[in-house]
């Protein structure tokens, strides 16, 4: 893990830069373990973890005005200096408009500004400490610093309504540690905190002006190409020397066995449009896209393209064939990683402690098997579906803008999938109801559903679309929560409804799309930590600020067309000179991942039942152990239960176990090496009330 951490106190101390930090236990300096000081007191900032030299830049205007950028950022030092001067006047949006994925911290006197990203993949956290405010890009260091207990209300909301901001609020799994919402920045003035948004808010009173589709797609192409180019321009990294030969193993096998990625740049190549677009862009742009000469495969400047072939579950033959056709590009070096039953979901549940829980914990070993054969800098297509596809609730946005004719194509596609002549009326009626439903009413309806335990939803593609045509919906794991946990989340929603008289300031479809993106970005962050390969960096250009902005400007009428994502990415590739795509490129496929999850659950059913023999979730009052064990057995037997809900339960139980079994802490100089959740989970009823108080 890598993060930055610092604090802003109400009173300036006179410590020098070399001794930055508060005085801790027995006079020992309080500072993060394994940290590198970026600047000192009175408001110190540290970079923690295995940051590369080119990933940390600090530009000074003078002793009291400076900017730190951590991550991949395409701005030059002069641009950073100009950004620092502009930020001193209060303008923040430009700090997030450089290509790449990074976190910017600006110090102007005693004012500290920390900018989060738009997607939520690089979040910012804060907590009150010593009369001031501590901040970090990870929640666990702040929880250790403040000895925070678990926030049971947040954990309940994470299971009952994971995509509803009114339930999650700005909380984290740690009590007292808060999250800065995507699209916002944390501003500290001598320890006093303020959360400010840096994105303009569109008016709901007037329909948005019709955007030109061609210009919007061109903007997506330019942003995506620049996101890939800025990573190609970064220095190459060789992840250590090969310790030597192993009998029966080639160089690639030795690296994979020792957890060493291939030097240079590579990409996933699943056969889908997102990963294929990034691989072809990275291979075709000017620069040095591939492995380094003299290292690894000896493929020279060819991009290393990695395809995962699941031998335990079929259904991806067409995608694998397309991946092979794409890999015929002479600038690609294709590697196929095969997986058997030991790489199925739930097969290997051992792993490191992540900053927060996430459903990807049950598939981390599966991803690690693929990434171990990847490059030191590895492109992934994560986020493309969330930023490009149309959420079903966007149909209500079209009705609000009086663009009914654009509903014809998506409704016709659903009709063909279902085969019923009643589909158009049902979909149009649901979109019309949502367009006329206030946000507050939507929250109250969800609170009522949770209280009455109404979780049944229509089946099939049409059913999923109808269920999504709402302001808020219960999570897939909500059906297995205790009545007390659901009641607590219902109270949170009722409180949020009382505060949300004016709504979220967005149309329902746009609002739901942003919440889904935030959920996906948070889980991708968990996946990066859980499946981390030493010396490797995963790059998700679709979650870069500028790419997200460009995708948000795509017209609704373009988004809702069937196959819109593949069409946009095809245009992006054509603009970059790539035209020879294989037949069927862009065809969506979700059946194989669902089949893998069900097969993995069936094979691991006994171990999962043992996991929930005496679960920590039951000690926290969130579930009853027998209910979850019964659900696992029924799902393994083939009952049509929501598998993603079981993944939420299993991953949260795993995360709690890893958190409570850890022995270390993120800080030196704290009394008895203070850490988060010092007393563990005490079995008790009513434990949720302490964490469910409105913030």
XYZ file of C-alpha atoms in Angstrom:
695
model
C 0.000 0.000 0.000
C 1.020 3.595 -0.648
C -0.494 6.680 0.873
C 0.231 10.198 2.006
C -0.593 11.429 5.492
C -0.287 14.697 7.355
C -2.065 16.985 9.750
C -2.927 20.604 10.383
C -2.918 21.813 13.966
C -4.537 24.877 15.501
C -1.269 26.072 17.051
C 2.036 26.203 15.182
C 4.926 24.308 16.730
C 8.544 25.294 16.391
C 9.934 21.902 15.380
C 12.324 21.796 12.456
C 11.819 19.838 9.297
C 14.212 17.100 10.337
C 12.227 16.448 13.537
C 8.757 16.914 12.095
C 5.972 15.233 14.014
C 4.432 15.412 17.447
C 6.134 14.095 20.551
C 4.735 10.668 21.332
C 5.226 7.932 23.887
C 8.391 8.236 26.047
C 9.483 11.271 24.026
C 9.601 9.310 20.772
C 8.684 11.298 17.666
C 5.240 10.463 16.349
C 5.526 9.671 12.653
C 4.294 7.055 10.148
C 6.203 3.801 9.821
C 8.225 3.605 6.609
C 7.581 7.232 5.728
C 9.425 9.848 3.710
C 9.006 13.447 4.887
C 7.880 15.836 2.153
C 7.741 18.924 4.363
C 7.903 19.563 8.084
C 6.126 21.367 10.909
C 3.852 23.064 11.720
C 1.761 21.100 9.204
C 3.914 18.107 8.170
C 3.269 15.819 5.211
C 4.683 12.329 4.632
C 4.660 9.877 1.734
C 4.375 6.295 3.033
C 5.105 3.100 1.144
C 7.108 2.078 -1.901
C 6.624 5.206 -3.986
C 8.808 5.451 -7.084
C 11.004 8.560 -7.339
C 9.072 9.912 -10.335
C 5.730 9.428 -8.536
C 6.475 12.053 -5.858
C 7.113 15.660 -6.847
C 7.273 18.734 -4.628
C 7.495 22.205 -6.174
C 8.278 25.209 -3.942
C 7.371 28.823 -4.553
C 8.895 29.840 -1.208
C 9.176 28.438 2.313
C 5.438 28.782 2.998
C 3.956 27.998 -0.436
C 4.441 24.642 -2.128
C 2.610 21.869 -3.944
C 3.078 18.098 -3.746
C 1.776 15.756 -6.425
C 1.816 12.003 -5.798
C 1.038 9.572 -8.599
C 1.164 9.800 -12.389
C 0.747 13.444 -13.403
C 1.381 14.916 -16.844
C 1.992 18.491 -15.625
C 5.469 19.970 -15.875
C 7.113 21.646 -12.883
C 6.268 25.038 -14.365
C 2.609 24.040 -14.711
C 2.622 22.867 -11.105
C 4.086 26.208 -10.037
C 1.392 28.109 -11.943
C -1.237 25.829 -10.425
C 0.108 26.617 -6.959
C -0.231 30.357 -7.511
C -3.759 29.956 -8.875
C -4.789 27.727 -5.969
C -3.651 30.402 -3.514
C -6.535 32.508 -4.825
C -9.065 29.760 -4.124
C -9.415 28.148 -7.601
C -9.081 24.374 -7.294
C -10.515 22.696 -10.395
C -7.348 23.194 -12.447
C -5.431 21.121 -9.876
C -7.476 18.116 -11.017
C -7.347 18.806 -14.770
C -3.858 17.524 -15.617
C -3.671 14.145 -17.379
C -2.958 11.122 -15.219
C -4.070 9.763 -11.856
C -2.668 11.589 -8.841
C -3.339 13.386 -5.554
C -2.420 17.071 -5.261
C -1.673 18.764 -1.916
C -1.183 22.540 -1.780
C 0.232 24.431 1.195
C -0.304 28.208 1.166
C 0.801 29.499 4.560
C -1.303 27.684 7.160
C -3.891 26.635 4.588
C -3.688 23.043 3.322
C -5.742 21.855 0.343
C -6.008 18.161 -0.601
C -7.907 17.319 -3.805
C -9.720 14.042 -4.269
C -10.570 12.656 -7.697
C -13.885 12.479 -9.558
C -14.333 8.713 -9.558
C -13.274 7.933 -5.981
C -10.308 5.719 -6.873
C -7.929 8.108 -5.040
C -9.979 9.187 -2.003
C -9.069 11.552 0.821
C -9.877 10.888 4.495
C -9.733 13.071 7.590
C -10.232 12.783 11.344
C -10.062 15.179 14.306
C -6.791 14.848 16.215
C -5.052 16.863 18.939
C -7.269 19.898 18.476
C -6.675 19.935 14.729
C -7.276 17.628 11.770
C -5.245 14.718 10.435
C -5.704 13.705 6.799
C -4.536 10.852 4.587
C -5.278 9.016 1.373
C -5.967 5.882 3.428
C -8.385 5.438 6.315
C -6.454 2.850 8.355
C -3.539 5.177 9.325
C -6.020 7.694 10.717
C -7.871 4.931 12.552
C -4.572 3.823 14.122
C -3.688 7.390 15.042
C -7.015 8.000 16.798
C -7.531 4.412 18.053
C -10.874 4.385 16.277
C -13.380 1.629 16.869
C -15.526 0.101 14.164
C -18.445 2.120 12.851
C -21.162 -0.537 12.884
C -23.671 1.812 11.276
C -21.393 2.205 8.252
C -20.864 -1.563 7.987
C -24.629 -2.120 8.100
C -25.172 0.500 5.380
C -22.373 -1.043 3.315
C -24.369 -4.280 3.191
C -27.911 -2.873 3.099
C -27.479 0.039 0.657
C -23.921 0.201 -0.747
C -24.848 2.599 -3.589
C -26.913 5.067 -1.550
C -24.906 8.096 -0.344
C -27.631 9.041 2.132
C -26.986 5.754 3.974
C -23.184 5.734 3.741
C -22.861 9.521 4.253
C -19.190 10.481 4.637
C -18.372 7.686 7.078
C -15.830 4.863 6.826
C -15.553 1.495 8.609
C -13.669 3.355 11.354
C -15.594 5.531 13.786
C -14.620 9.198 13.522
C -12.683 8.803 10.255
C -14.491 10.627 7.448
C -14.286 10.417 3.667
C -14.192 13.347 1.257
C -16.801 12.792 -1.448
C -15.630 12.380 -5.063
C -15.341 15.714 -6.830
C -14.516 17.533 -3.585
C -11.420 18.820 -1.813
C -10.434 19.027 1.843
C -9.361 22.517 2.905
C -7.671 22.980 6.306
C -7.045 26.414 7.798
C -4.927 26.074 10.950
C -6.623 22.783 11.771
C -10.189 23.873 10.919
C -11.585 21.738 8.094
C -13.907 22.560 5.222
C -15.134 20.383 2.355
C -15.547 22.199 -0.958
C -16.651 20.972 -4.367
C -14.568 21.880 -7.388
C -16.936 20.746 -10.167
C -19.623 23.087 -11.581
C -23.202 22.044 -10.774
C -25.644 21.956 -13.691
C -29.047 23.572 -13.309
C -32.099 21.329 -12.987
C -34.475 24.076 -14.028
C -33.355 24.097 -17.660
C -32.483 21.124 -19.858
C -28.819 20.796 -20.664
C -27.889 22.124 -24.110
C -27.709 19.453 -26.764
C -24.101 18.361 -27.162
C -22.614 17.498 -30.517
C -22.028 13.696 -30.467
C -19.003 13.833 -32.781
C -17.253 16.484 -30.700
C -18.060 14.619 -27.486
C -16.575 11.374 -28.817
C -13.521 13.259 -30.062
C -13.064 14.676 -26.551
C -13.189 11.144 -25.111
C -10.586 10.027 -27.647
C -8.276 12.934 -26.852
C -8.577 12.411 -23.089
C -8.006 8.652 -23.341
C -5.032 9.004 -25.686
C -3.473 11.611 -23.404
C -4.067 9.366 -20.358
C -2.178 6.525 -22.059
C 0.538 8.824 -23.410
C 1.372 10.320 -20.011
C 2.016 6.826 -18.677
C 4.178 5.914 -21.650
C 6.231 9.059 -20.992
C 7.044 7.989 -17.414
C 10.417 6.370 -16.666
C 10.655 2.586 -16.998
C 11.182 0.485 -13.898
C 12.963 -2.838 -13.554
C 11.543 -4.649 -10.490
C 14.777 -6.056 -9.101
C 17.233 -8.598 -10.447
C 16.348 -12.208 -11.107
C 18.027 -14.166 -8.243
C 18.991 -16.946 -10.617
C 17.768 -20.019 -12.476
C 15.463 -22.663 -11.056
C 15.575 -26.182 -12.544
C 12.667 -26.710 -14.908
C 11.627 -23.035 -14.966
C 12.106 -20.416 -17.631
C 12.581 -16.698 -16.859
C 8.865 -15.893 -17.102
C 7.937 -18.802 -14.830
C 10.568 -17.764 -12.276
C 9.222 -14.212 -12.189
C 5.647 -15.407 -11.743
C 6.614 -17.846 -8.979
C 8.550 -15.145 -7.148
C 5.911 -12.494 -7.655
C 8.051 -10.352 -9.948
C 6.373 -8.575 -12.885
C 8.031 -8.194 -16.283
C 9.945 -4.905 -16.704
C 8.227 -2.345 -18.903
C 4.597 -1.705 -19.820
C 1.841 -4.214 -20.524
C -1.928 -4.483 -20.595
C -4.823 -6.830 -20.065
C -6.265 -8.288 -23.266
C -9.496 -10.026 -22.328
C -11.128 -9.736 -25.737
C -13.497 -7.057 -24.468
C -13.538 -3.525 -25.900
C -12.074 -1.670 -22.883
C -8.885 -3.674 -22.360
C -8.442 -4.105 -26.107
C -8.662 -0.346 -26.659
C -5.996 0.378 -24.062
C -3.687 -2.364 -25.319
C -3.914 -1.174 -28.918
C -3.503 2.480 -27.955
C -0.453 1.739 -25.802
C 1.103 -0.408 -28.524
C 0.441 2.089 -31.295
C 1.331 5.420 -29.716
C 4.864 6.786 -30.194
C 7.207 5.893 -27.366
C 8.525 2.750 -25.741
C 5.404 0.769 -24.855
C 6.766 -2.701 -24.168
C 9.371 -4.702 -22.307
C 12.924 -3.455 -22.084
C 15.605 -4.994 -24.271
C 17.747 -7.352 -22.255
C 15.034 -7.982 -19.656
C 12.347 -10.606 -19.476
C 11.022 -12.106 -22.681
C 13.434 -10.235 -24.953
C 10.435 -8.951 -26.872
C 11.992 -5.531 -27.282
C 9.444 -2.753 -27.543
C 6.444 -5.042 -28.003
C 3.662 -4.477 -25.489
C 3.060 -7.444 -23.187
C -0.633 -8.384 -23.561
C -1.969 -10.793 -20.916
C -5.090 -12.899 -21.446
C -6.640 -15.019 -18.702
C -8.094 -18.346 -19.845
C -10.306 -19.974 -17.230
C -10.120 -23.720 -17.840
C -12.541 -24.484 -14.998
C -15.471 -22.571 -16.515
C -16.283 -22.208 -20.196
C -18.280 -19.582 -22.004
C -15.497 -17.210 -23.044
C -14.381 -18.955 -26.199
C -15.498 -16.071 -28.436
C -13.689 -13.488 -26.296
C -10.500 -15.566 -26.280
C -10.676 -15.892 -30.044
C -11.006 -12.112 -30.385
C -8.091 -11.606 -27.986
C -5.966 -13.887 -30.128
C -6.919 -11.955 -33.252
C -6.007 -8.650 -31.594
C -2.714 -10.114 -30.392
C -1.694 -10.738 -33.999
C -0.622 -7.085 -34.002
C 3.175 -7.171 -34.460
C 3.638 -4.675 -31.603
C 1.983 -7.028 -29.112
C 3.606 -9.945 -27.303
C 0.739 -12.207 -26.230
C 0.829 -14.257 -23.018
C -2.065 -16.528 -22.028
C -2.410 -17.318 -18.314
C -4.483 -20.410 -17.609
C -6.489 -20.899 -14.477
C -7.966 -24.034 -12.974
C -10.156 -24.613 -9.923
C -7.533 -23.063 -7.661
C -8.134 -19.656 -9.303
C -11.924 -19.670 -9.011
C -13.622 -17.139 -6.728
C -13.571 -18.227 -3.055
C -10.828 -20.802 -3.781
C -8.058 -18.893 -1.981
C -9.270 -16.533 0.736
C -5.888 -15.749 2.250
C -4.550 -12.312 1.548
C -3.291 -9.026 2.990
C -5.314 -6.547 5.012
C -6.784 -3.836 2.804
C -7.667 -0.319 3.832
C -11.397 -1.005 3.535
C -13.585 -4.025 2.754
C -14.810 -4.747 -0.768
C -16.437 -7.618 -2.678
C -13.296 -8.095 -4.786
C -11.608 -9.768 -1.797
C -13.186 -13.070 -2.835
C -11.618 -12.842 -6.317
C -8.241 -11.298 -5.398
C -6.281 -14.534 -5.860
C -7.851 -14.956 -9.304
C -6.663 -11.518 -10.377
C -3.253 -11.986 -8.762
C -2.647 -15.082 -10.897
C -3.123 -12.958 -14.014
C -1.244 -9.906 -12.809
C 1.804 -11.940 -11.743
C 2.475 -12.553 -15.430
C 1.992 -8.865 -16.241
C 4.329 -5.913 -16.476
C 5.729 -3.462 -13.972
C 3.209 -0.945 -15.370
C 0.003 -2.695 -16.339
C -3.072 -1.215 -18.044
C -6.538 -2.454 -17.084
C -9.920 -1.586 -18.568
C -11.649 -1.156 -15.205
C -14.186 1.649 -15.120
C -15.026 1.743 -18.829
C -18.499 0.302 -18.330
C -19.272 2.708 -15.489
C -18.166 5.888 -17.291
C -19.425 5.055 -20.800
C -22.552 2.925 -20.447
C -25.997 4.340 -19.770
C -27.463 3.479 -16.377
C -31.123 2.442 -16.869
C -32.195 5.422 -14.777
C -30.937 7.712 -17.554
C -34.163 6.917 -19.388
C -35.874 9.154 -16.818
C -33.370 11.908 -17.642
C -34.456 11.752 -21.282
C -38.069 12.202 -20.235
C -37.129 15.170 -18.063
C -35.461 16.741 -21.098
C -38.488 15.916 -23.318
C -36.494 13.597 -25.573
C -38.912 10.679 -25.707
C -37.898 9.542 -29.187
C -34.482 8.510 -27.877
C -36.143 5.839 -25.726
C -37.096 3.837 -28.801
C -33.811 1.992 -29.362
C -33.054 0.896 -25.749
C -36.675 -0.162 -25.193
C -36.670 -2.093 -28.472
C -33.479 -3.909 -27.393
C -35.100 -4.897 -24.081
C -38.202 -6.054 -25.932
C -36.122 -8.332 -28.158
C -34.329 -9.742 -25.109
C -37.571 -10.440 -23.231
C -39.892 -11.291 -26.104
C -42.933 -9.687 -24.459
C -45.024 -6.975 -26.104
C -45.658 -5.474 -22.657
C -42.031 -4.411 -22.195
C -42.316 -0.922 -23.764
C -45.241 0.055 -21.554
C -43.574 -1.281 -18.406
C -40.255 0.435 -19.066
C -41.823 3.720 -20.119
C -44.100 3.689 -17.081
C -41.188 3.061 -14.696
C -39.079 5.819 -16.311
C -42.025 8.223 -16.146
C -42.594 7.482 -12.454
C -38.921 8.046 -11.657
C -38.853 11.333 -13.562
C -41.749 12.544 -11.401
C -40.487 11.152 -8.084
C -38.623 13.548 -5.759
C -35.340 12.356 -4.293
C -36.756 12.523 -0.784
C -39.619 10.219 -1.740
C -37.144 7.746 -3.206
C -35.200 7.571 0.060
C -38.378 7.144 2.080
C -39.478 4.308 -0.214
C -36.153 2.514 0.290
C -36.391 2.970 4.066
C -39.851 1.406 3.943
C -38.585 -1.532 1.857
C -35.821 -2.245 4.370
C -38.180 -2.069 7.342
C -40.649 -4.458 5.690
C -37.885 -6.700 4.227
C -39.178 -6.454 0.645
C -36.270 -7.601 -1.502
C -37.908 -9.494 -4.337
C -37.209 -7.952 -7.740
C -38.181 -8.894 -11.314
C -35.925 -11.354 -13.118
C -34.046 -11.098 -16.387
C -32.661 -8.127 -18.300
C -35.964 -6.269 -18.250
C -36.380 -6.929 -14.544
C -32.917 -5.598 -13.786
C -33.646 -2.435 -15.771
C -36.982 -1.916 -14.025
C -35.372 -2.428 -10.608
C -32.684 0.146 -11.464
C -35.279 2.787 -12.402
C -35.339 4.250 -8.905
C -33.447 6.803 -6.834
C -32.200 4.154 -4.402
C -32.420 0.390 -4.029
C -31.340 -2.159 -1.407
C -28.033 -3.949 -1.756
C -27.903 -7.633 -2.705
C -26.845 -8.636 0.838
C -29.661 -6.741 2.583
C -31.958 -9.780 2.680
C -29.619 -11.558 5.111
C -29.182 -8.735 7.634
C -30.832 -8.768 11.029
C -33.956 -6.727 11.625
C -32.017 -4.458 13.952
C -29.390 -3.695 11.310
C -32.028 -2.953 8.685
C -33.874 -0.718 11.141
C -30.731 1.282 11.833
C -30.103 1.820 8.114
C -33.750 2.743 7.661
C -33.372 5.424 10.320
C -30.310 6.763 8.510
C -32.298 6.966 5.287
C -35.181 8.730 6.998
C -32.739 11.256 8.436
C -31.141 11.690 5.036
C -34.571 12.212 3.488
C -35.325 14.977 5.988
C -32.089 16.723 4.989
C -32.536 16.194 1.245
C -35.530 18.432 0.622
C -33.823 19.967 -2.416
C -32.577 16.664 -3.833
C -28.988 15.760 -4.781
C -28.688 18.544 -7.371
C -28.627 16.066 -10.279
C -31.044 14.187 -12.472
C -31.844 10.630 -11.278
C -29.921 8.873 -14.056
C -26.856 11.046 -13.673
C -27.009 10.658 -9.894
C -27.283 6.858 -10.047
C -24.446 6.633 -12.581
C -22.129 8.593 -10.280
C -22.951 6.417 -7.272
C -22.299 3.238 -9.275
C -18.970 4.680 -10.458
C -17.966 5.559 -6.883
C -18.830 2.038 -5.727
C -16.783 0.459 -8.535
C -13.794 2.764 -7.968
C -13.762 1.982 -4.243
C -13.798 -1.756 -4.955
C -11.029 -1.385 -7.553
C -8.921 0.320 -4.884
C -9.505 -2.697 -2.621
C -8.584 -5.042 -5.470
C -5.318 -3.192 -6.113
C -4.301 -3.700 -2.492
C -5.525 -7.300 -2.174
C -4.024 -8.560 -5.457
C -0.920 -6.403 -5.317
C 2.206 -7.763 -6.978
C 5.387 -6.248 -5.602
C 6.874 -3.476 -7.787
C 3.824 -3.464 -10.056
C 1.505 -0.533 -10.771
C -2.011 -1.005 -12.110
C -3.276 1.779 -14.364
C -6.986 2.404 -14.985
C -7.058 5.343 -17.440
C -10.861 5.264 -17.671
C -10.955 6.542 -14.066
C -8.655 9.526 -14.712
C -10.312 12.871 -14.025
C -10.080 14.140 -17.582
C -11.426 10.895 -19.043
C -14.323 10.886 -16.576
C -15.127 14.492 -17.472
C -15.054 13.765 -21.188
C -17.307 10.730 -20.755
C -19.797 12.723 -18.676
C -20.174 15.152 -21.574
C -21.410 12.406 -23.903
C -25.027 13.079 -24.910
C -27.688 10.951 -23.224
C -29.122 10.038 -26.628
C -25.771 8.525 -27.606
C -25.316 6.653 -24.337
C -28.652 4.835 -24.375
C -28.135 3.300 -27.810
C -27.427 -0.455 -27.607
C -23.706 -1.069 -28.062
C -22.803 2.557 -27.385
C -19.628 1.739 -25.435
C -18.195 -0.424 -28.205
C -19.134 2.199 -30.807
C -17.404 4.995 -28.874
C -14.246 2.941 -28.335
C -14.225 1.853 -31.974
C -14.281 5.536 -32.959
C -11.467 6.219 -30.474
C -9.324 3.526 -32.112
C -10.153 4.726 -35.618
C -8.997 8.202 -34.623
C -5.724 6.654 -33.462
C -5.301 4.751 -36.737
C -6.548 1.295 -35.640
C -9.277 -0.037 -37.938
C -8.794 -3.802 -38.353
C -10.828 -5.049 -35.387
C -11.992 -8.684 -35.296
C -15.650 -9.595 -35.958
C -17.834 -9.421 -32.864
C -15.541 -6.948 -31.124
C -17.465 -5.192 -28.364
C -20.044 -7.928 -27.808
C -20.940 -7.857 -24.095
C -20.405 -10.994 -22.030
C -21.248 -11.449 -18.343
C -22.276 -15.097 -18.213
C -18.757 -16.450 -17.713
C -18.046 -14.368 -14.586
C -21.381 -15.361 -13.044
C -20.704 -19.021 -13.851
C -17.232 -18.784 -12.300
C -18.685 -17.255 -9.128
C -21.298 -19.989 -8.821
C -18.791 -22.763 -9.494
C -16.312 -21.325 -7.005
C -19.034 -20.980 -4.377
C -20.120 -24.580 -4.898
C -16.571 -25.925 -4.514
C -15.811 -23.752 -1.470
C -19.183 -24.212 0.243
C -17.796 -26.244 3.164
C -15.044 -23.748 3.959
C -17.514 -20.853 3.737
C -19.893 -22.609 6.110
C -16.975 -23.012 8.535
C -16.134 -19.317 8.087
C -19.622 -18.436 9.300
C -19.599 -20.908 12.170
C -18.906 -18.097 14.659
C -18.742 -15.014 12.438
C -17.612 -11.598 13.575
C -20.539 -10.138 11.650
C -22.855 -11.909 14.083
C -20.901 -10.524 17.048
C -21.443 -7.062 15.580
C -25.179 -7.670 15.337
C -25.294 -7.492 11.536
C -26.270 -11.070 10.643
C -27.324 -14.335 12.236
C -24.826 -17.097 11.571
C -27.396 -19.801 10.810
C -29.106 -17.590 8.216
C -25.885 -17.041 6.297
C -24.864 -20.698 6.501
C -28.262 -21.679 5.094
C -27.871 -19.149 2.264
C -24.421 -20.517 1.369
C -25.750 -24.081 1.201
C -28.743 -23.043 -0.905
C -26.608 -21.035 -3.328
C -24.157 -23.926 -3.655
C -27.097 -26.203 -4.453
C -28.121 -23.916 -7.302
C -30.855 -21.804 -5.720
C -31.301 -18.442 -7.540
C -29.851 -16.263 -4.795
C -27.889 -13.046 -5.446
C -24.284 -14.218 -5.542
C -22.924 -10.678 -5.318
C -24.693 -10.346 -1.970
C -22.915 -13.415 -0.630
C -19.635 -11.973 -1.932
C -20.333 -8.821 0.108
C -20.906 -10.877 3.279
C -17.874 -13.129 2.794
C -15.534 -10.256 1.967
C -16.644 -8.200 4.974
C -16.193 -11.198 7.279
C -12.711 -11.812 5.841
C -11.772 -8.157 6.245
C -12.912 -8.032 9.865
C -10.884 -11.144 10.659
C -7.731 -9.701 9.064
C -8.209 -6.352 10.802
C -8.594 -7.870 14.267
C -5.721 -10.332 13.821
C -3.142 -7.710 12.797
C -0.390 -6.917 15.272
C 1.312 -3.905 13.783
C 0.385 -0.260 13.529
C 1.002 2.529 11.040
C 2.753 4.823 13.577
C 5.737 5.044 15.878
C 5.614 7.027 19.092
C 2.033 6.165 20.084
C 1.268 4.770 23.564
C 1.523 0.975 23.490
C 1.729 1.252 19.703
C -1.925 2.329 19.435
C -3.963 0.840 16.614
C -7.496 0.758 15.285
C -10.177 -1.272 17.075
C -8.035 -1.879 20.183
C -10.734 -3.794 22.067
C -11.979 -5.917 19.160
C -15.684 -6.701 18.708
C -17.599 -7.362 21.910
C -20.686 -9.546 21.259
C -23.651 -7.350 22.146
C -27.010 -6.222 20.900
C -27.632 -2.612 20.095
C -24.033 -2.176 18.951
C -25.196 -0.391 15.823
C -26.599 2.628 17.575
C -23.160 3.976 18.436
C -22.157 4.089 14.775
C -25.508 5.145 13.330
C -25.689 8.670 14.699
C -26.081 11.182 11.856
C -22.925 13.127 11.166
